[in-house]
C-alpha atoms as a printed R data frame, in Angstrom:
   type eleno elety resid chain resno       x       y       z
1  ATOM     1    CA   UNK     A     1 -12.619   7.815  12.512
2  ATOM     2    CA   UNK     A     2  -9.644   6.932  14.781
3  ATOM     3    CA   UNK     A     3  -6.236   8.322  13.981
4  ATOM     4    CA   UNK     A     4  -3.704   5.691  12.894
5  ATOM     5    CA   UNK     A     5  -0.160   6.777  13.764
6  ATOM     6    CA   UNK     A     6   2.576   6.408  11.196
7  ATOM     7    CA   UNK     A     7   5.316   3.888  11.851
8  ATOM     8    CA   UNK     A     8   7.648   6.715  12.864
9  ATOM     9    CA   UNK     A     9   5.377   8.024  15.609
10 ATOM    10    CA   UNK     A    10   4.128   4.658  16.814
11 ATOM    11    CA   UNK     A    11   7.537   3.225  17.598
12 ATOM    12    CA   UNK     A    12  10.436   5.288  18.978
13 ATOM    13    CA   UNK     A    13  13.824   4.562  17.386
14 ATOM    14    CA   UNK     A    14  15.329   1.318  18.627
15 ATOM    15    CA   UNK     A    15  12.058   0.073  20.117
16 ATOM    16    CA   UNK     A    16  11.223  -2.269  17.251
17 ATOM    17    CA   UNK     A    17  13.371  -5.295  16.678
18 ATOM    18    CA   UNK     A    18  14.076  -6.480  13.153
19 ATOM    19    CA   UNK     A    19  14.265 -10.028  14.550
20 ATOM    20    CA   UNK     A    20  10.781 -11.362  13.937
21 ATOM    21    CA   UNK     A    21  11.585 -15.005  14.665
22 ATOM    22    CA   UNK     A    22   9.306 -14.999  17.714
23 ATOM    23    CA   UNK     A    23   6.279 -13.786  15.774
24 ATOM    24    CA   UNK     A    24   7.058 -15.587  12.546
25 ATOM    25    CA   UNK     A    25   6.413 -12.366  10.628
26 ATOM    26    CA   UNK     A    26   8.748 -11.273   7.868
27 ATOM    27    CA   UNK     A    27   7.998  -7.571   7.442
28 ATOM    28    CA   UNK     A    28  10.602  -7.158   4.708
29 ATOM    29    CA   UNK     A    29   8.860  -9.810   2.621
30 ATOM    30    CA   UNK     A    30   5.508  -8.166   3.282
31 ATOM    31    CA   UNK     A    31   6.756  -4.734   2.206
32 ATOM    32    CA   UNK     A    32   8.686  -6.184  -0.736
33 ATOM    33    CA   UNK     A    33   5.441  -7.725  -2.014
34 ATOM    34    CA   UNK     A    34   3.442  -4.509  -1.594
35 ATOM    35    CA   UNK     A    35   2.218  -2.855  -4.794
36 ATOM    36    CA   UNK     A    36   2.937   0.507  -3.117
37 ATOM    37    CA   UNK     A    37   6.323   2.211  -3.151
38 ATOM    38    CA   UNK     A    38   7.765   2.147   0.381
39 ATOM    39    CA   UNK     A    39  10.953   3.908   1.447
40 ATOM    40    CA   UNK     A    40  12.007   4.442   5.039
41 ATOM    41    CA   UNK     A    41  14.454   6.973   6.396
42 ATOM    42    CA   UNK     A    42  15.946   7.601   9.806
43 ATOM    43    CA   UNK     A    43  15.872  10.968  11.578
44 ATOM    44    CA   UNK     A    44  18.811  12.177   9.495
45 ATOM    45    CA   UNK     A    45  17.006  11.262   6.254
46 ATOM    46    CA   UNK     A    46  19.367   8.342   5.701
47 ATOM    47    CA   UNK     A    47  17.520   5.748   3.606
48 ATOM    48    CA   UNK     A    48  17.176   2.519   5.562
49 ATOM    49    CA   UNK     A    49  14.837   0.544   3.284
50 ATOM    50    CA   UNK     A    50  13.338   0.716  -0.200
51 ATOM    51    CA   UNK     A    51  11.044  -1.925  -1.627
52 ATOM    52    CA   UNK     A    52  11.160  -2.993  -5.296
53 ATOM    53    CA   UNK     A    53   8.297  -0.661  -6.252
54 ATOM    54    CA   UNK     A    54  10.093   2.354  -4.726
55 ATOM    55    CA   UNK     A    55  13.238   1.451  -6.638
56 ATOM    56    CA   UNK     A    56  11.273   0.977  -9.866
57 ATOM    57    CA   UNK     A    57   9.436   4.310  -9.743
58 ATOM    58    CA   UNK     A    58  12.549   6.221  -8.653
59 ATOM    59    CA   UNK     A    59  14.804   4.519 -11.224
60 ATOM    60    CA   UNK     A    60  17.304   3.642  -8.487
61 ATOM    61    CA   UNK     A    61  19.018   0.517  -7.170
62 ATOM    62    CA   UNK     A    62  19.559  -0.612  -3.589
63 ATOM    63    CA   UNK     A    63  23.220   0.336  -3.841
64 ATOM    64    CA   UNK     A    64  22.128   3.831  -4.945
65 ATOM    65    CA   UNK     A    65  19.946   4.291  -1.881
66 ATOM    66    CA   UNK     A    66  20.599   2.263   1.275
67 ATOM    67    CA   UNK     A    67  22.837   4.094   3.723
68 ATOM    68    CA   UNK     A    68  22.757   7.369   1.790
69 ATOM    69    CA   UNK     A    69  20.737  10.422   2.685
70 ATOM    70    CA   UNK     A    70  17.718  11.285   0.608
71 ATOM    71    CA   UNK     A    71  19.411  14.577  -0.269
72 ATOM    72    CA   UNK     A    72  22.467  12.731  -1.641
73 ATOM    73    CA   UNK     A    73  20.234  10.510  -3.754
74 ATOM    74    CA   UNK     A    74  17.882  13.291  -4.872
75 ATOM    75    CA   UNK     A    75  19.743  16.628  -4.591
76 ATOM    76    CA   UNK     A    76  17.219  18.194  -6.961
77 ATOM    77    CA   UNK     A    77  14.570  17.813  -4.224
78 ATOM    78    CA   UNK     A    78  16.228  20.463  -2.077
79 ATOM    79    CA   UNK     A    79  14.297  23.712  -2.048
80 ATOM    80    CA   UNK     A    80  11.136  22.039  -3.360
81 ATOM    81    CA   UNK     A    81   7.772  21.022  -1.947
82 ATOM    82    CA   UNK     A    82   9.209  17.514  -1.479
83 ATOM    83    CA   UNK     A    83  11.839  18.853   0.920
84 ATOM    84    CA   UNK     A    84   9.272  21.017   2.700
85 ATOM    85    CA   UNK     A    85   6.966  18.024   3.239
86 ATOM    86    CA   UNK     A    86   9.741  15.683   4.368
87 ATOM    87    CA   UNK     A    87  11.040  18.225   6.875
88 ATOM    88    CA   UNK     A    88   7.525  18.951   8.164
89 ATOM    89    CA   UNK     A    89   6.694  15.253   8.485
90 ATOM    90    CA   UNK     A    90   9.856  14.647  10.488
91 ATOM    91    CA   UNK     A    91   9.419  17.751  12.642
92 ATOM    92    CA   UNK     A    92   5.712  17.179  13.316
93 ATOM    93    CA   UNK     A    93   5.994  13.373  13.433
94 ATOM    94    CA   UNK     A    94   2.977  13.081  11.144
95 ATOM    95    CA   UNK     A    95   2.623  11.454   7.731
96 ATOM    96    CA   UNK     A    96   2.428  13.671   4.653
């Protein structure tokens, strides 16, 4: 079975435009409609996107999340398996 890279490893930072007018694709709408919780973070763990499902299951709002680091939003995650997996995923550039 072929390996499918995560979004983080497939596209280096700054290589993907958020202007999808040429393709006609609206990725935000696609992710917003997903039944799965999706949250994206930059290399500093600053939250850059959270779809409605992610906000629902985390009991947060967009103003609670966007532009803040994951550790500011969820300080109780520090020192846990969540932190270990996030750090490993970022370091190894592999999904967890």
